Amino acid sequence: MPAVPAITLNNGVEIPQLGFGTFQIPPEDTRETTLAALEAGYRHIDTAQMYGNEKEVGQAVHDSGLDRADIFVTSKLDNDAHAYDDALQAFEGTMEKVGLDYLDLFLIHWPLPDKGDFVETWKALEEIYRSGRVKAIGVSNFQPNHVRRLLDNSVVVPAVNQIEVHPYLTQDAVRSFGAEHGIATEAWSPIAQGKVLDDPTLVRIAERVGKSTAQVTLRWHLQRGDIVFPKSVTLRRIEENFDLFDFELTEGDIGEISALNRDERTGFDPDRFNG
């Protein structure tokens, strides 16, 4: 089984660059699907309070027989818990559900710019981080202006920013801003919910390297240095999405795929979305 490359976050914590996402996986399917991913070789699992499946992710981690230290587990704060005390209480709820002694990463899921002060929310995450019950903290769906507010009004620099990234939304400005400040980029919706898979450029490259267009797209993410966690409930696809380490894209391939950018989102605009 190939070793997944790790990225060292700004506080020294290592995160596997390829993980398994659990968005939209029903709770009743999450344990078995996550166990299948762990069996396939994934050691990084991404969940969130709003996904409703934290408990089942925790069960899979416990039932896998793997050492807890060998599995990187992320969750994210729900949008209705941005007040300081609410955030602390919501984190306690997550820990009760997952049944683990600690999380590896905990994120603010959305900035919600018109719905409250996410700087206050971040201060709650800083307190959680100081407690040692989470190895790293970060944000999700934050634009550079949101991150700048945090940097100007807090102590801990976010370890990651989890944002929508795929060939039709390359997010170069957000990724560059993160890199300048030591914030790693995590890519959600890495294949644009399947919208990129029939793209002629990806089809041509995939045919040349003998891989699927999904594998080529995920390899593009990895070679650009982003952390990525594809989601599937199908065992064949779970295994296929992990099979990314026996080929490389050329610099020309990377450039061609990046040139597909349309600034086209599949999800909400973080500057406008308020939960």
mmCIF file of C-alpha atoms in Angstrom:
data_model
loop_
_atom_site.group_PDB
_atom_site.id
_atom_site.type_symbol
_atom_site.label_atom_id
_atom_site.label_comp_id
_atom_site.label_asym_id
_atom_site.label_seq_id
_atom_site.Cartn_x
_atom_site.Cartn_y
_atom_site.Cartn_z
ATOM 1 C CA MET A 1 0.000 0.000 0.000
ATOM 2 C CA PRO A 2 1.544 3.341 -1.011
ATOM 3 C CA ALA A 3 2.424 5.887 1.647
ATOM 4 C CA VAL A 4 0.311 9.032 1.405
ATOM 5 C CA PRO A 5 2.435 12.197 1.426
ATOM 6 C CA ALA A 6 2.014 14.399 4.495
ATOM 7 C CA ILE A 7 1.949 18.171 4.712
ATOM 8 C CA THR A 8 3.401 19.819 7.804
ATOM 9 C CA LEU A 9 1.053 22.485 9.141
ATOM 10 C CA ASN A 10 2.277 25.774 10.597
ATOM 11 C CA ASN A 11 2.350 24.349 14.139
ATOM 12 C CA GLY A 12 4.336 21.248 13.182
ATOM 13 C CA VAL A 13 1.371 18.843 12.994
ATOM 14 C CA GLU A 14 1.461 16.523 9.976
ATOM 15 C CA ILE A 15 -1.700 15.929 7.934
ATOM 16 C CA PRO A 16 -2.049 13.259 5.222
ATOM 17 C CA GLN A 17 -2.451 15.068 1.916
ATOM 18 C CA LEU A 18 -5.123 12.624 0.722
ATOM 19 C CA GLY A 19 -8.130 11.985 2.940
ATOM 20 C CA PHE A 20 -11.681 10.693 2.830
ATOM 21 C CA GLY A 21 -14.656 13.060 2.919
ATOM 22 C CA THR A 22 -17.982 12.195 4.535
ATOM 23 C CA PHE A 23 -20.156 15.078 3.294
ATOM 24 C CA GLN A 24 -23.654 13.860 2.312
ATOM 25 C CA ILE A 25 -22.963 10.304 3.493
ATOM 26 C CA PRO A 26 -26.037 9.336 5.554
ATOM 27 C CA PRO A 27 -25.265 8.484 9.184
ATOM 28 C CA GLU A 28 -26.521 4.916 8.710
ATOM 29 C CA ASP A 29 -23.910 4.380 5.952
ATOM 30 C CA THR A 30 -21.035 6.332 7.473
ATOM 31 C CA ARG A 31 -19.480 3.716 9.751
ATOM 32 C CA GLU A 32 -19.211 1.018 7.088
ATOM 33 C CA THR A 33 -18.108 3.453 4.377
ATOM 34 C CA THR A 34 -15.443 4.999 6.607
ATOM 35 C CA LEU A 35 -14.229 1.541 7.627
ATOM 36 C CA ALA A 36 -13.929 0.680 3.927
ATOM 37 C CA ALA A 37 -11.881 3.834 3.370
ATOM 38 C CA LEU A 38 -9.577 2.993 6.277
ATOM 39 C CA GLU A 39 -9.207 -0.535 4.922
ATOM 40 C CA ALA A 40 -8.283 0.929 1.518
ATOM 41 C CA GLY A 41 -5.468 2.913 3.114
ATOM 42 C CA TYR A 42 -6.936 6.326 3.949
ATOM 43 C CA ARG A 43 -5.699 7.721 7.269
ATOM 44 C CA HIS A 44 -7.432 11.107 7.165
ATOM 45 C CA ILE A 45 -11.199 11.438 7.704
ATOM 46 C CA ASP A 46 -13.118 14.708 7.291
ATOM 47 C CA THR A 47 -16.512 15.269 8.926
ATOM 48 C CA ALA A 48 -18.500 18.188 10.364
ATOM 49 C CA GLN A 49 -21.211 18.902 12.898
ATOM 50 C CA MET A 50 -23.672 19.800 10.153
ATOM 51 C CA TYR A 51 -23.063 16.460 8.361
ATOM 52 C CA GLY A 52 -24.771 14.647 11.238
ATOM 53 C CA ASN A 53 -22.371 11.691 11.078
ATOM 54 C CA GLU A 54 -19.631 12.500 13.613
ATOM 55 C CA LYS A 55 -20.726 9.640 15.871
ATOM 56 C CA GLU A 56 -20.418 7.094 13.079
ATOM 57 C CA VAL A 57 -17.005 8.427 12.041
ATOM 58 C CA GLY A 58 -15.854 7.965 15.623
ATOM 59 C CA GLN A 59 -17.234 4.433 15.653
ATOM 60 C CA ALA A 60 -15.307 3.598 12.486
ATOM 61 C CA VAL A 61 -12.069 4.964 13.933
ATOM 62 C CA HIS A 62 -12.613 2.936 17.100
ATOM 63 C CA ASP A 63 -13.643 -0.236 15.267
ATOM 64 C CA SER A 64 -10.866 -0.100 12.669
ATOM 65 C CA GLY A 65 -8.304 -1.613 15.015
ATOM 66 C CA LEU A 66 -5.821 1.067 13.943
ATOM 67 C CA ASP A 67 -3.904 3.160 16.444
ATOM 68 C CA ARG A 68 -5.711 6.432 17.093
ATOM 69 C CA ALA A 69 -2.451 8.309 16.478
ATOM 70 C CA ASP A 70 -2.386 6.932 12.922
ATOM 71 C CA ILE A 71 -5.741 8.456 11.896
ATOM 72 C CA PHE A 72 -6.205 12.192 11.307
ATOM 73 C CA VAL A 73 -9.767 13.281 12.170
ATOM 74 C CA THR A 74 -11.258 16.673 11.298
ATOM 75 C CA SER A 75 -14.601 18.196 12.255
ATOM 76 C CA LYS A 76 -16.133 21.629 11.818
ATOM 77 C CA LEU A 77 -18.234 23.987 13.896
ATOM 78 C CA ASP A 78 -21.906 24.315 13.007
ATOM 79 C CA ASN A 79 -23.190 27.664 11.753
ATOM 80 C CA ASP A 80 -25.555 28.181 14.695
ATOM 81 C CA ALA A 81 -22.734 28.034 17.268
ATOM 82 C CA HIS A 82 -20.616 31.094 16.490
ATOM 83 C CA ALA A 83 -21.030 32.836 19.846
ATOM 84 C CA TYR A 84 -18.057 32.162 22.129
ATOM 85 C CA ASP A 85 -19.849 30.001 24.693
ATOM 86 C CA ASP A 86 -21.919 28.293 22.013
ATOM 87 C CA ALA A 87 -18.731 27.300 20.167
ATOM 88 C CA LEU A 88 -17.229 25.807 23.321
ATOM 89 C CA GLN A 89 -20.423 23.883 24.015
ATOM 90 C CA ALA A 90 -20.681 22.677 20.407
ATOM 91 C CA PHE A 91 -17.115 21.342 20.581
ATOM 92 C CA GLU A 92 -18.052 19.394 23.717
ATOM 93 C CA GLY A 93 -20.947 17.931 21.746
ATOM 94 C CA THR A 94 -18.597 16.839 18.975
ATOM 95 C CA MET A 95 -16.244 15.162 21.434
ATOM 96 C CA GLU A 96 -19.133 13.325 23.044
ATOM 97 C CA LYS A 97 -20.357 12.110 19.651
ATOM 98 C CA VAL A 98 -17.020 10.967 18.221
ATOM 99 C CA GLY A 99 -15.983 9.306 21.478
ATOM 100 C CA LEU A 100 -12.313 10.190 20.959
ATOM 101 C CA ASP A 101 -9.861 11.751 23.413
ATOM 102 C CA TYR A 102 -8.901 14.458 20.936
ATOM 103 C CA LEU A 103 -9.485 15.770 17.411
ATOM 104 C CA ASP A 104 -6.638 16.415 15.019
ATOM 105 C CA LEU A 105 -8.271 19.467 13.420
ATOM 106 C CA PHE A 106 -11.311 21.621 14.208
ATOM 107 C CA LEU A 107 -12.535 24.327 11.834
ATOM 108 C CA ILE A 108 -14.983 27.220 11.703
ATOM 109 C CA HIS A 109 -17.174 25.907 8.869
ATOM 110 C CA TRP A 110 -18.281 29.250 7.361
ATOM 111 C CA PRO A 111 -17.389 32.885 8.127
ATOM 112 C CA LEU A 112 -21.047 34.052 8.050
ATOM 113 C CA PRO A 113 -19.921 37.687 7.674
ATOM 114 C CA ASP A 114 -23.313 39.259 8.403
ATOM 115 C CA LYS A 115 -24.409 36.911 11.159
ATOM 116 C CA GLY A 116 -21.957 37.532 13.988
ATOM 117 C CA ASP A 117 -18.329 38.085 14.799
ATOM 118 C CA PHE A 118 -16.197 35.160 13.685
ATOM 119 C CA VAL A 119 -13.252 36.669 15.562
ATOM 120 C CA GLU A 120 -15.138 35.827 18.761
ATOM 121 C CA THR A 121 -15.698 32.342 17.390
ATOM 122 C CA TRP A 122 -11.992 32.002 16.640
ATOM 123 C CA LYS A 123 -11.099 32.986 20.204
ATOM 124 C CA ALA A 124 -13.193 30.032 21.395
ATOM 125 C CA LEU A 125 -11.242 27.745 19.060
ATOM 126 C CA GLU A 126 -8.008 29.193 20.415
ATOM 127 C CA GLU A 127 -9.127 28.227 23.916
ATOM 128 C CA ILE A 128 -9.964 24.697 22.713
ATOM 129 C CA TYR A 129 -6.538 24.486 21.073
ATOM 130 C CA ARG A 130 -4.791 25.566 24.289
ATOM 131 C CA SER A 131 -6.634 22.804 26.136
ATOM 132 C CA GLY A 132 -4.834 20.187 24.043
ATOM 133 C CA ARG A 133 -8.052 18.482 22.965
ATOM 134 C CA VAL A 134 -7.427 19.437 19.349
ATOM 135 C CA LYS A 135 -4.036 19.295 17.636
ATOM 136 C CA ALA A 136 -4.712 22.161 15.214
ATOM 137 C CA ILE A 137 -7.424 24.701 14.397
ATOM 138 C CA GLY A 138 -8.386 26.354 11.167
ATOM 139 C CA VAL A 139 -11.118 27.820 9.032
ATOM 140 C CA SER A 140 -13.258 26.794 6.083
ATOM 141 C CA ASN A 141 -14.651 28.902 3.253
ATOM 142 C CA PHE A 142 -12.786 32.017 4.416
ATOM 143 C CA GLN A 143 -11.817 34.650 1.859
ATOM 144 C CA PRO A 144 -8.571 36.639 2.299
ATOM 145 C CA ASN A 145 -10.488 39.556 3.841
ATOM 146 C CA HIS A 146 -11.941 37.216 6.466
ATOM 147 C CA VAL A 147 -8.567 35.669 7.258
ATOM 148 C CA ARG A 148 -6.980 39.106 7.482
ATOM 149 C CA ARG A 149 -9.441 40.049 10.228
ATOM 150 C CA LEU A 150 -8.431 36.972 12.179
ATOM 151 C CA LEU A 151 -4.729 37.684 11.753
ATOM 152 C CA ASP A 152 -5.246 41.252 12.979
ATOM 153 C CA ASN A 153 -7.317 40.287 16.028
ATOM 154 C CA SER A 154 -6.070 36.953 17.337
ATOM 155 C CA VAL A 155 -3.009 34.993 18.413
ATOM 156 C CA VAL A 156 -3.122 31.653 16.590
ATOM 157 C CA VAL A 157 -2.728 31.657 12.805
ATOM 158 C CA PRO A 158 -5.182 29.192 11.200
ATOM 159 C CA ALA A 159 -3.440 25.964 10.221
ATOM 160 C CA VAL A 160 -5.679 25.394 7.184
ATOM 161 C CA ASN A 161 -8.369 27.019 5.089
ATOM 162 C CA GLN A 162 -10.749 24.449 3.604
ATOM 163 C CA ILE A 163 -12.249 25.932 0.438
ATOM 164 C CA GLU A 164 -13.971 24.801 -2.734
ATOM 165 C CA VAL A 165 -11.256 24.029 -5.301
ATOM 166 C CA HIS A 166 -11.415 22.165 -8.616
ATOM 167 C CA PRO A 167 -10.301 22.760 -12.218
ATOM 168 C CA TYR A 168 -13.247 25.079 -12.852
ATOM 169 C CA LEU A 169 -12.516 27.050 -9.649
ATOM 170 C CA THR A 170 -8.759 27.073 -9.120
ATOM 171 C CA GLN A 171 -8.834 29.686 -6.315
ATOM 172 C CA ASP A 172 -5.328 30.926 -7.067
ATOM 173 C CA ALA A 173 -5.716 34.176 -5.113
ATOM 174 C CA VAL A 174 -7.036 32.503 -1.956
ATOM 175 C CA ARG A 175 -4.408 29.753 -2.154
ATOM 176 C CA SER A 176 -1.604 32.291 -2.659
ATOM 177 C CA PHE A 177 -2.794 34.375 0.285
ATOM 178 C CA GLY A 178 -2.824 31.263 2.437
ATOM 179 C CA ALA A 179 0.671 30.266 1.340
ATOM 180 C CA GLU A 180 1.988 33.743 2.173
ATOM 181 C CA HIS A 181 0.733 33.317 5.741
ATOM 182 C CA GLY A 182 1.617 29.669 6.253
ATOM 183 C CA ILE A 183 -1.992 28.476 5.927
ATOM 184 C CA ALA A 184 -2.419 25.179 4.073
ATOM 185 C CA THR A 185 -5.230 24.862 1.522
ATOM 186 C CA GLU A 186 -7.704 21.995 1.737
ATOM 187 C CA ALA A 187 -9.882 21.405 -1.322
ATOM 188 C CA TRP A 188 -13.530 20.438 -0.979
ATOM 189 C CA SER A 189 -15.640 19.452 -3.992
ATOM 190 C CA PRO A 190 -12.364 18.484 -5.725
ATOM 191 C CA ILE A 191 -14.067 17.178 -8.874
ATOM 192 C CA ALA A 192 -16.850 19.821 -8.847
ATOM 193 C CA GLN A 193 -19.446 17.180 -7.936
ATOM 194 C CA GLY A 194 -18.523 15.363 -11.148
ATOM 195 C CA LYS A 195 -18.930 18.373 -13.451
ATOM 196 C CA VAL A 196 -15.309 18.304 -14.628
ATOM 197 C CA LEU A 197 -15.141 14.581 -15.408
ATOM 198 C CA ASP A 198 -16.185 14.861 -19.063
ATOM 199 C CA ASP A 199 -13.958 17.829 -19.809
ATOM 200 C CA PRO A 200 -12.046 17.125 -23.061
ATOM 201 C CA THR A 201 -8.715 18.254 -21.590
ATOM 202 C CA LEU A 202 -9.044 15.878 -18.653
ATOM 203 C CA VAL A 203 -10.267 13.058 -20.908
ATOM 204 C CA ARG A 204 -7.236 13.468 -23.182
ATOM 205 C CA ILE A 205 -4.736 13.515 -20.298
ATOM 206 C CA ALA A 206 -6.468 10.570 -18.625
ATOM 207 C CA GLU A 207 -6.268 8.500 -21.793
ATOM 208 C CA ARG A 208 -2.558 9.258 -22.112
ATOM 209 C CA VAL A 209 -1.650 8.275 -18.544
ATOM 210 C CA GLY A 210 -4.071 5.348 -18.372
ATOM 211 C CA LYS A 211 -6.132 6.699 -15.487
ATOM 212 C CA SER A 212 -9.672 7.996 -14.967
ATOM 213 C CA THR A 213 -10.470 11.689 -15.214
ATOM 214 C CA ALA A 214 -11.246 11.668 -11.478
ATOM 215 C CA GLN A 215 -7.791 10.270 -10.731
ATOM 216 C CA VAL A 216 -6.154 12.849 -12.985
ATOM 217 C CA THR A 217 -8.072 15.653 -11.261
ATOM 218 C CA LEU A 218 -7.136 14.417 -7.794
ATOM 219 C CA ARG A 219 -3.506 14.046 -8.865
ATOM 220 C CA TRP A 220 -3.615 17.664 -10.095
ATOM 221 C CA HIS A 221 -4.688 18.724 -6.604
ATOM 222 C CA LEU A 222 -1.890 16.750 -4.965
ATOM 223 C CA GLN A 223 0.822 18.066 -7.259
ATOM 224 C CA ARG A 224 -0.352 21.644 -6.656
ATOM 225 C CA GLY A 225 0.208 21.035 -2.958
ATOM 226 C CA ASP A 226 -3.389 21.057 -1.732
ATOM 227 C CA ILE A 227 -4.906 18.633 0.766
ATOM 228 C CA VAL A 228 -7.817 16.782 -0.790
ATOM 229 C CA PHE A 229 -10.478 14.355 0.466
ATOM 230 C CA PRO A 230 -12.742 12.872 -2.204
ATOM 231 C CA LYS A 231 -16.024 11.328 -1.080
ATOM 232 C CA SER A 232 -17.722 8.179 -2.339
ATOM 233 C CA VAL A 233 -19.929 5.439 -0.932
ATOM 234 C CA THR A 234 -18.895 2.972 -3.662
ATOM 235 C CA LEU A 235 -16.013 0.666 -2.725
ATOM 236 C CA ARG A 236 -14.597 0.662 -6.252
ATOM 237 C CA ARG A 237 -14.469 4.459 -6.331
ATOM 238 C CA ILE A 238 -13.105 4.668 -2.781
ATOM 239 C CA GLU A 239 -10.224 2.451 -3.895
ATOM 240 C CA GLU A 240 -9.824 4.216 -7.242
ATOM 241 C CA ASN A 241 -9.598 7.623 -5.553
ATOM 242 C CA PHE A 242 -6.738 6.289 -3.412
ATOM 243 C CA ASP A 243 -4.845 4.906 -6.412
ATOM 244 C CA LEU A 244 -2.991 8.127 -7.233
ATOM 245 C CA PHE A 245 0.629 7.390 -6.483
ATOM 246 C CA ASP A 246 1.864 5.347 -9.440
ATOM 247 C CA PHE A 247 1.766 8.176 -11.992
ATOM 248 C CA GLU A 248 2.628 11.862 -12.301
ATOM 249 C CA LEU A 249 1.305 14.699 -14.384
ATOM 250 C CA THR A 250 3.721 16.850 -16.332
ATOM 251 C CA GLU A 251 4.062 20.572 -15.720
ATOM 252 C CA GLY A 252 2.263 21.008 -19.024
ATOM 253 C CA ASP A 253 -0.635 18.865 -17.784
ATOM 254 C CA ILE A 254 -0.869 20.913 -14.592
ATOM 255 C CA GLY A 255 -0.915 24.128 -16.608
ATOM 256 C CA GLU A 256 -3.574 22.870 -19.000
ATOM 257 C CA ILE A 257 -5.854 21.744 -16.185
ATOM 258 C CA SER A 258 -5.368 24.981 -14.261
ATOM 259 C CA ALA A 259 -6.252 26.929 -17.425
ATOM 260 C CA LEU A 260 -9.748 25.379 -17.297
ATOM 261 C CA ASN A 261 -10.648 27.823 -14.511
ATOM 262 C CA ARG A 262 -14.035 29.524 -14.941
ATOM 263 C CA ASP A 263 -14.413 30.867 -11.372
ATOM 264 C CA GLU A 264 -17.450 28.569 -11.304
ATOM 265 C CA ARG A 265 -18.704 27.466 -7.889
ATOM 266 C CA THR A 266 -20.773 24.416 -7.039
ATOM 267 C CA GLY A 267 -21.368 25.774 -3.523
ATOM 268 C CA PHE A 268 -22.137 29.074 -1.829
ATOM 269 C CA ASP A 269 -20.181 32.320 -2.164
ATOM 270 C CA PRO A 270 -18.499 32.848 1.242
ATOM 271 C CA ASP A 271 -18.882 36.631 0.974
ATOM 272 C CA ARG A 272 -22.666 36.276 0.756
ATOM 273 C CA PHE A 273 -23.614 33.036 2.500
ATOM 274 C CA ASN A 274 -24.976 33.495 6.017
ATOM 275 C CA GLY A 275 -26.147 30.011 6.908
#
